GROMACS .gro file of C-alpha atoms in nm:
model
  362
    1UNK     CA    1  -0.503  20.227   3.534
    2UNK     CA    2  -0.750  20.008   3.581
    3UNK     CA    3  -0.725  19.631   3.727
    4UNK     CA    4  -0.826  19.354   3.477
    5UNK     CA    5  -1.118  19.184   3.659
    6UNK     CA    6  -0.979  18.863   3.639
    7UNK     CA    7  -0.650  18.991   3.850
    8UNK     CA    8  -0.895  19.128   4.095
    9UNK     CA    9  -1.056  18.748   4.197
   10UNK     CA   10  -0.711  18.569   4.137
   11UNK     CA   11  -0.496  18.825   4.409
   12UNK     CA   12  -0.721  18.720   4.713
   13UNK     CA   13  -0.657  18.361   4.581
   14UNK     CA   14  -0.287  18.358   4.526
   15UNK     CA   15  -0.249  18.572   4.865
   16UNK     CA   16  -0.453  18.280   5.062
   17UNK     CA   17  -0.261  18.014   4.893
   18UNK     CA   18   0.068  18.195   5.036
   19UNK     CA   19  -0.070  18.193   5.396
   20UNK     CA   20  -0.171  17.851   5.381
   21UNK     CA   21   0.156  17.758   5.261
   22UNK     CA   22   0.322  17.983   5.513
   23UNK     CA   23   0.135  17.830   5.765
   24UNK     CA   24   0.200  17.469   5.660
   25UNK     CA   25   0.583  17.511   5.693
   26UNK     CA   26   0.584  17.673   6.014
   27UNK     CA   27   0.338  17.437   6.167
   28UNK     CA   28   0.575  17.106   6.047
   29UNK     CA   29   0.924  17.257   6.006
   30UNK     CA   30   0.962  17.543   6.221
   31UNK     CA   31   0.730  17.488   6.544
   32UNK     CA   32   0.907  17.183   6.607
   33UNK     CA   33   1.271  17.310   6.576
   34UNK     CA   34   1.508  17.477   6.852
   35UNK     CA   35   1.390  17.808   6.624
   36UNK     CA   36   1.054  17.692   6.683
   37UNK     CA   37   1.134  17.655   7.073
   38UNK     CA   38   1.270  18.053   7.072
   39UNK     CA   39   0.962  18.185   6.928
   40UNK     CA   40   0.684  17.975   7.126
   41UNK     CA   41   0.923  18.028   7.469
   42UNK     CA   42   0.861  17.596   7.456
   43UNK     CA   43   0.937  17.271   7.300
   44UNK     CA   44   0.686  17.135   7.023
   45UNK     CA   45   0.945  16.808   6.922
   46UNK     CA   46   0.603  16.632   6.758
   47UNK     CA   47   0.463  16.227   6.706
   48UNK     CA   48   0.859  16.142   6.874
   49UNK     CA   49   0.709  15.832   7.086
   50UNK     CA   50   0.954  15.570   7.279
   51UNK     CA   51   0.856  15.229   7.352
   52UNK     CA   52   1.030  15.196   7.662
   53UNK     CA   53   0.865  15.021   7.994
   54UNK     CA   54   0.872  15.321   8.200
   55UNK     CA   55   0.519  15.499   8.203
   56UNK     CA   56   0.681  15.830   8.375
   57UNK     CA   57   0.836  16.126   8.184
   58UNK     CA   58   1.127  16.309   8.302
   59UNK     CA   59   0.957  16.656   8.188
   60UNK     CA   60   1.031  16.917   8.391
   61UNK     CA   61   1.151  17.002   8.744
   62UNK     CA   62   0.967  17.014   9.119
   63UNK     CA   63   1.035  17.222   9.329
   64UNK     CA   64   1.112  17.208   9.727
   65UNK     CA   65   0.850  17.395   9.935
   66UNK     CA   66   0.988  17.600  10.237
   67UNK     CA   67   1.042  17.293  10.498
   68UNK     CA   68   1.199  17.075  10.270
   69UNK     CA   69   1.048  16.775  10.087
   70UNK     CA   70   1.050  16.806   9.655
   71UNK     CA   71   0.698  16.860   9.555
   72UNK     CA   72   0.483  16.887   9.209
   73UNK     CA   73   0.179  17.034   9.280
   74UNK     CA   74   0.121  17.330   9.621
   75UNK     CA   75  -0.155  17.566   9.714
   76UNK     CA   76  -0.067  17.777  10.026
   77UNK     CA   77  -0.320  17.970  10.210
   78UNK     CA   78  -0.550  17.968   9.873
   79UNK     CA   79  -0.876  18.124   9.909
   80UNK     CA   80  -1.130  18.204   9.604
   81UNK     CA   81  -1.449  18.321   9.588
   82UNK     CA   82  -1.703  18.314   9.305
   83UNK     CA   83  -1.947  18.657   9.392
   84UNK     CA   84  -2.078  18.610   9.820
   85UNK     CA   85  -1.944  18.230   9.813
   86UNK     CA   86  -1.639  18.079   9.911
   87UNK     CA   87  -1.519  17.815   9.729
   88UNK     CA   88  -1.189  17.747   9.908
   89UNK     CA   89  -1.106  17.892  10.227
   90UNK     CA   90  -0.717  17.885  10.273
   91UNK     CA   91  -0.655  17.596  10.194
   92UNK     CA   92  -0.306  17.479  10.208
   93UNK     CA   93  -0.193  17.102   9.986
   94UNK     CA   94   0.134  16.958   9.875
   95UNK     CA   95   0.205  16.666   9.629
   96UNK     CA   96   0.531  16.460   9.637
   97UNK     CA   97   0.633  16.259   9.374
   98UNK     CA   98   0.512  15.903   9.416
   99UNK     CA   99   0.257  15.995   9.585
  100UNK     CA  100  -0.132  15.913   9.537
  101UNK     CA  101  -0.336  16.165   9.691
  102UNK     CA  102  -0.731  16.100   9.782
  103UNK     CA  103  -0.933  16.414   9.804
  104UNK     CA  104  -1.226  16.347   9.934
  105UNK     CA  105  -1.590  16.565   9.988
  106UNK     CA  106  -1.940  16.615   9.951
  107UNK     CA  107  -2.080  16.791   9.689
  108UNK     CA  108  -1.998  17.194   9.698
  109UNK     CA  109  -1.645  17.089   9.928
  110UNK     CA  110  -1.442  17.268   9.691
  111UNK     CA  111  -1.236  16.943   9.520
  112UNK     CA  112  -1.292  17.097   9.188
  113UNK     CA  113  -1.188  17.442   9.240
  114UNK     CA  114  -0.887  17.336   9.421
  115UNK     CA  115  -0.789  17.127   9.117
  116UNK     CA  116  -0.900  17.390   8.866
  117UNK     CA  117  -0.638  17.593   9.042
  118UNK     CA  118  -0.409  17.361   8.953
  119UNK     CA  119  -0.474  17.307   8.620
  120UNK     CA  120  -0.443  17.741   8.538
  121UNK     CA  121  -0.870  17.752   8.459
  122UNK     CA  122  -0.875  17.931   8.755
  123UNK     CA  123  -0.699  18.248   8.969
  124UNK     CA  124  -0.667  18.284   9.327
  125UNK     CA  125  -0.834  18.535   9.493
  126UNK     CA  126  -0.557  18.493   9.804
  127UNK     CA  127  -0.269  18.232   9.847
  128UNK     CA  128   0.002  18.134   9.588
  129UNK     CA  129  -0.024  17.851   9.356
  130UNK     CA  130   0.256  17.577   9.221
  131UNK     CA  131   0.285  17.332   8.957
  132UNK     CA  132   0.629  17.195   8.926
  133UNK     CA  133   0.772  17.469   9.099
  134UNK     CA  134   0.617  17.755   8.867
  135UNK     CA  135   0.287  17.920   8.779
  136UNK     CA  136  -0.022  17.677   8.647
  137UNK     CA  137   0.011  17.910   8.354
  138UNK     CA  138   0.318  17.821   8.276
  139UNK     CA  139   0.354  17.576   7.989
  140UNK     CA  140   0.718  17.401   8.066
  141UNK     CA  141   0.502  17.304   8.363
  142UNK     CA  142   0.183  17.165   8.190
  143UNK     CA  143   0.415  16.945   7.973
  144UNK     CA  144   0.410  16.700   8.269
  145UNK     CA  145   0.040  16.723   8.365
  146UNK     CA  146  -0.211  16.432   8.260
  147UNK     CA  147  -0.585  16.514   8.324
  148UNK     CA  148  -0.872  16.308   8.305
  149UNK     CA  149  -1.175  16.553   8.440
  150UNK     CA  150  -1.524  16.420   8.510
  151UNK     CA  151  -1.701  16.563   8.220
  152UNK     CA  152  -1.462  16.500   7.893
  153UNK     CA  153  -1.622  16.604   7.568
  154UNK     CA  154  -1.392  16.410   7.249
  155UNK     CA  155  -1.508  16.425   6.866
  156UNK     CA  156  -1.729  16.100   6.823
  157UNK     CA  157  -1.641  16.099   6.498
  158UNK     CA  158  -1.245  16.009   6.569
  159UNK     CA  159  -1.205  15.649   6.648
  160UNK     CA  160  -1.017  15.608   7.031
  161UNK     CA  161  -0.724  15.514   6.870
  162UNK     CA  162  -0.705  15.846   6.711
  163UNK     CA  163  -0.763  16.031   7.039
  164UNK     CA  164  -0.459  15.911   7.170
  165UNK     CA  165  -0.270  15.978   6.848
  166UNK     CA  166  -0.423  16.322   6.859
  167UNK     CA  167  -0.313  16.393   7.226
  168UNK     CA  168   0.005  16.224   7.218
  169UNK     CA  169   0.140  16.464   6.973
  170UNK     CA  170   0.141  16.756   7.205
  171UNK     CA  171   0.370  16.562   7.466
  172UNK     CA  172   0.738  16.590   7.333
  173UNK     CA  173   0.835  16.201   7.451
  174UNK     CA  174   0.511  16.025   7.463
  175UNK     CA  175   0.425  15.634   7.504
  176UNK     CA  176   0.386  15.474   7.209
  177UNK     CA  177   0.002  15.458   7.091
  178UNK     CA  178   0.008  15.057   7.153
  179UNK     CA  179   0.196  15.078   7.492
  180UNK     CA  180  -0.112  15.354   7.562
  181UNK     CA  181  -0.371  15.172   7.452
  182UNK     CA  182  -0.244  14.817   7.612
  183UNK     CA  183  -0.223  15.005   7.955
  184UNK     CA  184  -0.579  15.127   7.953
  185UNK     CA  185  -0.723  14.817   7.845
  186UNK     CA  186  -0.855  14.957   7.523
  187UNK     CA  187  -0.714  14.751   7.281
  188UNK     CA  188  -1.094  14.539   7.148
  189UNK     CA  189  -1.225  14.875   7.090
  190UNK     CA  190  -0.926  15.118   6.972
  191UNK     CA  191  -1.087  15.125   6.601
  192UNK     CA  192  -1.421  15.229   6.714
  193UNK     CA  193  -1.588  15.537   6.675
  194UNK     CA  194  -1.588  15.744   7.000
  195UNK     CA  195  -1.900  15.818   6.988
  196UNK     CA  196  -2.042  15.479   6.965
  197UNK     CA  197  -1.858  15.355   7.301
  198UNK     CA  198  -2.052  15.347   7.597
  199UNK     CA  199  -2.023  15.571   7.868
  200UNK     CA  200  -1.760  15.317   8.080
  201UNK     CA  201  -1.557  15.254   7.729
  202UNK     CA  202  -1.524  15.641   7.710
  203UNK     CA  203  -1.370  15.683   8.025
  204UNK     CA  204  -1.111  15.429   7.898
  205UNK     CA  205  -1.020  15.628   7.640
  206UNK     CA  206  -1.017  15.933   7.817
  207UNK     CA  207  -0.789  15.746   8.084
  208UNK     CA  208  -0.526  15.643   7.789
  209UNK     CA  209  -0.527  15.998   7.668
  210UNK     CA  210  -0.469  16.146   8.019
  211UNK     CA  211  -0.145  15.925   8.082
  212UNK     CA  212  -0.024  15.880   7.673
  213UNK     CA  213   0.256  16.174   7.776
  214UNK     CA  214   0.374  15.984   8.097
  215UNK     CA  215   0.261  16.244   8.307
  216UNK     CA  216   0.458  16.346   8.636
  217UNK     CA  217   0.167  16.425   8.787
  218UNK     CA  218  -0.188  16.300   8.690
  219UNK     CA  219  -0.531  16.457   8.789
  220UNK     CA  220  -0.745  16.210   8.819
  221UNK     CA  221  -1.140  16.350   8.862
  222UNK     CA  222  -1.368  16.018   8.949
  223UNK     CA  223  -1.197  15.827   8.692
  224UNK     CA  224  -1.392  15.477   8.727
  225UNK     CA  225  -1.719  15.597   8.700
  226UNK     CA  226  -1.906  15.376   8.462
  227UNK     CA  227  -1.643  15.113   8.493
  228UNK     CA  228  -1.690  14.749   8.485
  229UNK     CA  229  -1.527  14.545   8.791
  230UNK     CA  230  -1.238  14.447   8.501
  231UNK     CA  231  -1.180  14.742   8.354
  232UNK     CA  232  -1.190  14.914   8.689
  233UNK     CA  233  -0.883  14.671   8.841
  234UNK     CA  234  -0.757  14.764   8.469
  235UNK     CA  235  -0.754  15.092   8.540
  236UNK     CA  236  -0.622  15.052   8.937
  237UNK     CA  237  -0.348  14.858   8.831
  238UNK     CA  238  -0.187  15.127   8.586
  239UNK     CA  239  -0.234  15.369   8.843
  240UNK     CA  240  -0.060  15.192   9.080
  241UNK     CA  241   0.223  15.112   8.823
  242UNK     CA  242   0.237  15.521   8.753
  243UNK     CA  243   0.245  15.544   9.125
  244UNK     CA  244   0.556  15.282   9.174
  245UNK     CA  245   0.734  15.499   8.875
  246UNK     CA  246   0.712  15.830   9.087
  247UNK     CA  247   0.448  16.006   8.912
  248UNK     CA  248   0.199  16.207   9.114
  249UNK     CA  249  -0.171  16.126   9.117
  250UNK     CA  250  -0.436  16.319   9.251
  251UNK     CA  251  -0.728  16.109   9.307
  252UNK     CA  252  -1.119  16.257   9.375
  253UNK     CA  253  -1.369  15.976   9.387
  254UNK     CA  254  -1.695  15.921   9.602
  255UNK     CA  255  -1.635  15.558   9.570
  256UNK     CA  256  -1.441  15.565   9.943
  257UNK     CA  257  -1.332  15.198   9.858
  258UNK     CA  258  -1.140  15.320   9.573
  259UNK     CA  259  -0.922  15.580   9.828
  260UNK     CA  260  -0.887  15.263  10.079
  261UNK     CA  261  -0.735  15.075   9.853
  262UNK     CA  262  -0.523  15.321   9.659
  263UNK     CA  263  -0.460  15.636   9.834
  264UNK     CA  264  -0.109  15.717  10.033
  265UNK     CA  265  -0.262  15.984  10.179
  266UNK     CA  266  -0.631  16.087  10.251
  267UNK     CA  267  -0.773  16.505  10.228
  268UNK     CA  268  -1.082  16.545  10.328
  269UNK     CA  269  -1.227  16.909  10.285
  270UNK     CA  270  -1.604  17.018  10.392
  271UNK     CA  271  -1.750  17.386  10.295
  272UNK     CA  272  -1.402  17.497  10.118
  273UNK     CA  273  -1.163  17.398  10.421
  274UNK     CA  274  -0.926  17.145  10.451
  275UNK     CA  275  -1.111  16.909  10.760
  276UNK     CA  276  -0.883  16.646  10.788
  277UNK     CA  277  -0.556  16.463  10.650
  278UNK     CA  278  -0.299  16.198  10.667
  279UNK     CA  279  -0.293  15.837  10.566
  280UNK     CA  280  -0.609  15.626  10.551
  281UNK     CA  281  -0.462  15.429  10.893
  282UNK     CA  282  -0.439  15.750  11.027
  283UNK     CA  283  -0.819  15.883  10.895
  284UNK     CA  284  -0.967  15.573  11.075
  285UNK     CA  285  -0.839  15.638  11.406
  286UNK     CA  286  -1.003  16.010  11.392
  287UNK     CA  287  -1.336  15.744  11.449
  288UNK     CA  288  -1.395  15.644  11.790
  289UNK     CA  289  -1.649  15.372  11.600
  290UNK     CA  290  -1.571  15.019  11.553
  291UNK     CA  291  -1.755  14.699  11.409
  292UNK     CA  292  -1.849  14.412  11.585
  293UNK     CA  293  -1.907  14.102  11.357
  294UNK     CA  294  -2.033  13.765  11.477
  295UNK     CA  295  -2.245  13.447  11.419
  296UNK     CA  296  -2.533  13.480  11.681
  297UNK     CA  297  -2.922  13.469  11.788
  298UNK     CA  298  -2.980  13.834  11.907
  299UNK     CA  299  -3.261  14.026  11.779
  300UNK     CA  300  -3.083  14.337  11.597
  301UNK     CA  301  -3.365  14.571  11.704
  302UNK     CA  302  -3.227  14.450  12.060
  303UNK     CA  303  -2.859  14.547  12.000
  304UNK     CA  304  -2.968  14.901  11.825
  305UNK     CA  305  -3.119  14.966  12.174
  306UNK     CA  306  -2.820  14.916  12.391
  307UNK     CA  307  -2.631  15.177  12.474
  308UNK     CA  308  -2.337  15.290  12.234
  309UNK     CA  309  -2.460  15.103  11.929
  310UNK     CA  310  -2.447  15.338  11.641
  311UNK     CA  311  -2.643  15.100  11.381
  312UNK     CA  312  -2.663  14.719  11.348
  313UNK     CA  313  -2.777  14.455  11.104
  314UNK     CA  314  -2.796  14.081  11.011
  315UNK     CA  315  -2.675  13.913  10.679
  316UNK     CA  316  -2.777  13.533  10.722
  317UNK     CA  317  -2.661  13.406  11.067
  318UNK     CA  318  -2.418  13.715  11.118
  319UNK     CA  319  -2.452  14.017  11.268
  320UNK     CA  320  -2.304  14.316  11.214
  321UNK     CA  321  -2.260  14.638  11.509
  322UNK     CA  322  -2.158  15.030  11.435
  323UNK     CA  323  -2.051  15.095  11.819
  324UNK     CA  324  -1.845  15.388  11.985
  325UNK     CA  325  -1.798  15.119  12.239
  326UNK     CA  326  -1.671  14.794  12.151
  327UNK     CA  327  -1.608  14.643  12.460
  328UNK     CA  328  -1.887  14.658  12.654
  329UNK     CA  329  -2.098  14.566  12.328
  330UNK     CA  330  -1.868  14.237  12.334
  331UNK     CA  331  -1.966  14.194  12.708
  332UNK     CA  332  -2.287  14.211  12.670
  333UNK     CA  333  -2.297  14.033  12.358
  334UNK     CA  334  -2.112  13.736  12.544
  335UNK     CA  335  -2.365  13.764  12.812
  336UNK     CA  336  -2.691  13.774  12.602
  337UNK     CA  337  -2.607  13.450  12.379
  338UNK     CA  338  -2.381  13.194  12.525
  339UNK     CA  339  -2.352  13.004  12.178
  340UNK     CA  340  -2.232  13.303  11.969
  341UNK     CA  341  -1.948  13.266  11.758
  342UNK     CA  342  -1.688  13.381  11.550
  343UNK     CA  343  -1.662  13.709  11.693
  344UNK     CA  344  -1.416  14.030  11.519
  345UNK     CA  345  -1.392  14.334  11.634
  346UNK     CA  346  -1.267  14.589  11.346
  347UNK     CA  347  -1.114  14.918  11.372
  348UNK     CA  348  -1.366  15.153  11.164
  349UNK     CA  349  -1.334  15.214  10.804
  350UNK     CA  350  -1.255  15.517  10.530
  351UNK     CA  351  -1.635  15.525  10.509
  352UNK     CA  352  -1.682  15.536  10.864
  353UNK     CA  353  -1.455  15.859  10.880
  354UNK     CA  354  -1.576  16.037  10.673
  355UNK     CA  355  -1.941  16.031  10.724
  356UNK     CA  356  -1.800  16.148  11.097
  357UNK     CA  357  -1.576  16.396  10.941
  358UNK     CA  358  -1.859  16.552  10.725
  359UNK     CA  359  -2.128  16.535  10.951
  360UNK     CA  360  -1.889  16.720  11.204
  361UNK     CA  361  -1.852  16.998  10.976
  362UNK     CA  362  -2.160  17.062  10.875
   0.00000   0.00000   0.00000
């Protein structure tokens, strides 16, 4: 028997109207339902937002590493290689909760892979590695990640407000859009096009996305970049607010400033190793350096001469010593001008360490 032709352009129809239907009531009835949890192995509960003052989730559970203290995010004895170069050369890192962690490095260090670990983009080639006590892959255990990576790529067409809405559906107890928005500092432009922001606005917006789920631990990859100096203290003071809440935050930034000011703890890693760690008091007394301020008549290209003077230079009536030796510098500063003045002596900075750090390791 043959098929009427009209049958045989209405079946495809009718059979793609069914799927789409199908699809429909799974995606918004079922997905989100404890049915919807068996099949996915995960919770979808959808656009559920609380308006609550505490940034921080209470998403899944950290595990204790083998001596003891609760941690979020681990790589032990990681190695990975990409063809004849190593990226990561086991490295070993723990994050608490409450914790900010600063990793610093030049170029090529291996900050990226170490967090791309982390995040399940990449596998070890050697090591074992945690997030919230289970595999990156896992997703019970990306349900309390925020990211904000260095090089985001959002539909311009979507105004920022609807990024957030967009993201903030995936997290099953999210902020509410305004608390989001109001703790970025993106409120004058949350109607705007993305892709008509400029390049610090975007960063915003990413920002707001990256902590809309109240993330228990955040990745944070050079996040001020771009920034104004108010948006930036925008930005620091939500972090440290996350921070005081006990969410995790992993920090990379070149601005060393930045890691001074908000950084518990200070990594600093050099041709895929692990160089140096512990807090920043602890990073500056690696550095045998100190700086020597004070009001006086010297010639600078005299002090750069003397012995154990590491750089110097003037800014108006001051001047300003890099020395591995600060108290024969002060001696013989004393000596040289008898009307100098308002002398400090400063223990060296996060800058000053790692420069030494780096340099060491090259």
């Amino acid at each position: 028997m043959q098929v009427p032709l009209h049958w045989t352009l209405k079946f495809p129809l009718i059979v793609l109207i069914t799927l789409v239907i199908l699809l429909s009531s799974y995606h918004y009835l079922v997905r989100p339902s404890f049915i919807g949890e068996l099949l996915n192995g995960r919770k979808y509960p959808r656009h559920r937002q609380t308006t609550t003052g505490t940034v921080l989730a209470d998403a899944t559970n950290p595990a204790r590493n083998d001596s003891g203290p609760i941690v979020v995010a681990q790589l032990s004895d990681v190695s990975k290689r990409y063809g004849t170069s190593t990226a990561l050369d086991h490295v070993s890192l723990a994050v608490q909760p409450g914790e900010l962690l600063a990793v610093l490095g030049p170029n090529g260090a291996g900050k990226t892979t170490a967090i791309g670990l982390w995040l399940g983009t990449h596998e070890p080639d050697q090591g074992i590695v945690r997030l919230m006590g289970a595999s990156p892959r896992d997703v019970h255990s990306r349900l309390g990640v925020g990211v904000m990576l260095q090089e985001v790529h959002l539909a311009p067409e979507l105004s920022a407000r609807e990024h957030i809405e967009l993201t903030a559906s995936y997290y099953r107890d999210p902020l509410s859009i305004d608390d989001a928005i109001a703790l970025a500092g993106i409120a004058p432009i949350a109607h705007q096009r993305y892709g008509r922001l400029s390049g610090g606005q975007k960063r915003q917006v990413q920002f707001a996305a990256a902590i809309c789920g109240r993330p228990q631990l955040l990745f944070l990859d050079e996040p001020t970049v771009g920034l104004d100096i108010a948006a930036r203290e925008t930005m620091w003071r939500t972090i440290r607010r996350l921070r005081d809440q006990g969410c995790a935050i992993v920090l990379t930034t070149h601005y060393l400033e930045e890691a001074e000011t908000l950084s518990d703890r200070v990594v600093v890693m050099a041709k895929g190793r692990v160089i140096a760690q512990g807090s920043v008091t602890e990073m500056r007394a690696l550095v045998a350096r100190k700086r020597v301020s004070c009001a006086s008549v010297i010639a600078v290209d005299d002090i750069k001469s003397w012995t154990g003077v590491v750089d110097a230079i003037r800014e108006n009536d001051r001047v300003h010593v890099t020395t591995v030796d600060a108290e024969t510098l002060v001696r013989r500063l004393l000596a040289t001008d008898q009307g100098l003045s308002h002398l400090e002596v400063k223990q060296a900075s996060l800058a000053d360490a790692f420069t030494e750090l780096t340099r060491e390791a090259a």
